[in-house]
PDB file of C-alpha atoms in Angstrom:
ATOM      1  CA  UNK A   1      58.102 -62.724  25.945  1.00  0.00           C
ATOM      2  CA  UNK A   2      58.759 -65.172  23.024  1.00  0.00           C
ATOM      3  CA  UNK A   3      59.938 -65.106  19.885  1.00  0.00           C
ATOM      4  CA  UNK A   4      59.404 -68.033  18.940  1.00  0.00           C
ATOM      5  CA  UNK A   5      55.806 -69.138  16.129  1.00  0.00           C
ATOM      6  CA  UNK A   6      53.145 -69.485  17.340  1.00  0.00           C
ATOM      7  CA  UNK A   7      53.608 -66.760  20.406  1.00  0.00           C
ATOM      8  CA  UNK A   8      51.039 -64.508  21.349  1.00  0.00           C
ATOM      9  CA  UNK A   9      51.436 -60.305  22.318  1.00  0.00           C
ATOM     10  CA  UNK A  10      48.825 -59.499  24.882  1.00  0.00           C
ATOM     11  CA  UNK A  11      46.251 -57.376  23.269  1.00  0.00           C
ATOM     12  CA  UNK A  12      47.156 -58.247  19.514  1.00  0.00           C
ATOM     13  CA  UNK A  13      44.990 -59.285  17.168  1.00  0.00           C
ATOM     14  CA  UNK A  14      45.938 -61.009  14.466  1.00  0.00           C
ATOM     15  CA  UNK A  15      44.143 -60.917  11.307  1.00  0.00           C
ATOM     16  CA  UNK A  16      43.734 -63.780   9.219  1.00  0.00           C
ATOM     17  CA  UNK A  17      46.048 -64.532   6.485  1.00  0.00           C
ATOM     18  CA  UNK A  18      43.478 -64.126   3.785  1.00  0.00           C
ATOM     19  CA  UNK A  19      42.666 -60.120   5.219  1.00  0.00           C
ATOM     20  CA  UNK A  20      46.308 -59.432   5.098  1.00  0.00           C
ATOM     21  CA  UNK A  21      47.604 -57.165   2.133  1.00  0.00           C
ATOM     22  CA  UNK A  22      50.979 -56.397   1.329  1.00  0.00           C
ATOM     23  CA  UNK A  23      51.914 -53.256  -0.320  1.00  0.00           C
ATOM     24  CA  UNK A  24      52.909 -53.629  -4.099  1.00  0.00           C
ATOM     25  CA  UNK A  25      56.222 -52.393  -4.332  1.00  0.00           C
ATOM     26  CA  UNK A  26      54.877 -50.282  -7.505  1.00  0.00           C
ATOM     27  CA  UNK A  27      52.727 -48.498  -5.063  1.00  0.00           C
ATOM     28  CA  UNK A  28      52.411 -44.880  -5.999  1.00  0.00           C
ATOM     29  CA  UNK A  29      50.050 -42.124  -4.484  1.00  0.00           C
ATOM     30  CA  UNK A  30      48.135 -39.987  -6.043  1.00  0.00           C
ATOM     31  CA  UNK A  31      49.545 -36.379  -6.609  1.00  0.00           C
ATOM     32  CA  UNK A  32      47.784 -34.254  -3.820  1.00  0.00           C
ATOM     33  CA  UNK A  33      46.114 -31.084  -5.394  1.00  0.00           C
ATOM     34  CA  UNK A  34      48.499 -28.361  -4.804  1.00  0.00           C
ATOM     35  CA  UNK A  35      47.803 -24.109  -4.332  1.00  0.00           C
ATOM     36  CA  UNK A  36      49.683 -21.668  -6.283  1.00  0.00           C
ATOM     37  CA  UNK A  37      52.690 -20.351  -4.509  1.00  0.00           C
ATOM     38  CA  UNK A  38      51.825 -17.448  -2.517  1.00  0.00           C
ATOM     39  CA  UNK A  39      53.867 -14.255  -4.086  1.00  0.00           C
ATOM     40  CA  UNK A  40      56.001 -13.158  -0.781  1.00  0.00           C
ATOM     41  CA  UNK A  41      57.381  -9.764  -1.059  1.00  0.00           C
ATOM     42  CA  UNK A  42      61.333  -9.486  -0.893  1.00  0.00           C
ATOM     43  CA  UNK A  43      62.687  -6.477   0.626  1.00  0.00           C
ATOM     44  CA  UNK A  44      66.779  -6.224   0.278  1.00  0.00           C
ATOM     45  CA  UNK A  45      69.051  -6.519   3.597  1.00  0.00           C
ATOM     46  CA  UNK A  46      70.602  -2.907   2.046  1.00  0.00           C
ATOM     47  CA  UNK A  47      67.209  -0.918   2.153  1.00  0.00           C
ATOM     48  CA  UNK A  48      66.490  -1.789   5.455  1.00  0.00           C
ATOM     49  CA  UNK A  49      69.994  -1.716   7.030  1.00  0.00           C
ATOM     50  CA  UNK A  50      70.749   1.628   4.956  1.00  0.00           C
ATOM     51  CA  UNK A  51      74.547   1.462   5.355  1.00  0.00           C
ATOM     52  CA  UNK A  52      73.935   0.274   9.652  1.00  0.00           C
ATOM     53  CA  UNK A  53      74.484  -3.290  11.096  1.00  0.00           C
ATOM     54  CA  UNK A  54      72.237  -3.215  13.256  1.00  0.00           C
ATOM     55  CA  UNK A  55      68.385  -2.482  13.394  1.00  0.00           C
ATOM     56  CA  UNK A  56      65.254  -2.953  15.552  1.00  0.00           C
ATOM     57  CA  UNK A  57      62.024  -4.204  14.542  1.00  0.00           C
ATOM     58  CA  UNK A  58      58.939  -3.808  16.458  1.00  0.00           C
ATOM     59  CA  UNK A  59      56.555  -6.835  16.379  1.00  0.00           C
ATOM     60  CA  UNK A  60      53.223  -7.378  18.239  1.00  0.00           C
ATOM     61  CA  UNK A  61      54.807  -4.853  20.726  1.00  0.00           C
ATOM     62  CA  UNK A  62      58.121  -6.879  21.137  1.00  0.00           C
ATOM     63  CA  UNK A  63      61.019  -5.114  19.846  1.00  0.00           C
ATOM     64  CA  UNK A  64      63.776  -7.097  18.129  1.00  0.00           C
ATOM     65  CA  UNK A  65      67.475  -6.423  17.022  1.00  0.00           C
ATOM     66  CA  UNK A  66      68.548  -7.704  13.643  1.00  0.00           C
ATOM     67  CA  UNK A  67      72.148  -7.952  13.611  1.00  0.00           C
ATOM     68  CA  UNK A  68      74.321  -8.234  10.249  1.00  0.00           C
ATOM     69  CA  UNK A  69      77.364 -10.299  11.484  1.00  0.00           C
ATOM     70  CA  UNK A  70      80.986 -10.022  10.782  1.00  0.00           C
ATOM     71  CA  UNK A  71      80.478 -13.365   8.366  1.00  0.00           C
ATOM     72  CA  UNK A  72      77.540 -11.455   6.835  1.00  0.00           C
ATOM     73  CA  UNK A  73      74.922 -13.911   8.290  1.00  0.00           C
ATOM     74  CA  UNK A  74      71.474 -12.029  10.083  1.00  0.00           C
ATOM     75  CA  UNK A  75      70.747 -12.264  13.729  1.00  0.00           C
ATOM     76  CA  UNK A  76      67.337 -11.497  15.235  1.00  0.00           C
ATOM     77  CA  UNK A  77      67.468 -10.903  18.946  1.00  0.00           C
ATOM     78  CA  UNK A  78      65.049 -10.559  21.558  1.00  0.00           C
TER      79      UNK A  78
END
């Protein structure tokens, strides 16, 4: 292939200079309508853990392990 003007890519078409538009580099787009943030419910590590560092939660059938680690990070197992 090459790079030199005036080459041709198989299967490119090339518009003609007069259809080409370059992007004004003011460009902005519009904001996009956003939804209200959905209100998610926070439960606190403590009430679920009660005093433990280690639970299991039951999900679709699945159960998990949620782990509270040494650094104080969560784990969820399988």
């Amino acid at each position: 292939m090459s790079s030199q003007p005036g080459s041709q890519i198989p299967g490119l078409t090339e518009l003609p200079t007069e259809m080409m538009v370059e992007k004004p580099d003011n460009f902005k787009h519009a904001p996009l309508p956003s939804e209200p943030a959905a209100q998610h419910r926070i439960v606190e590590s403590a009430d679920l853990f009660r005093g433990a560092n280690e639970i299991m939660i039951r999900h679709e059938g699945v159960t998990y392990r949620l782990k509270i680690t040494r650094q104080g990070k969560l784990i969820l197992n399988k």
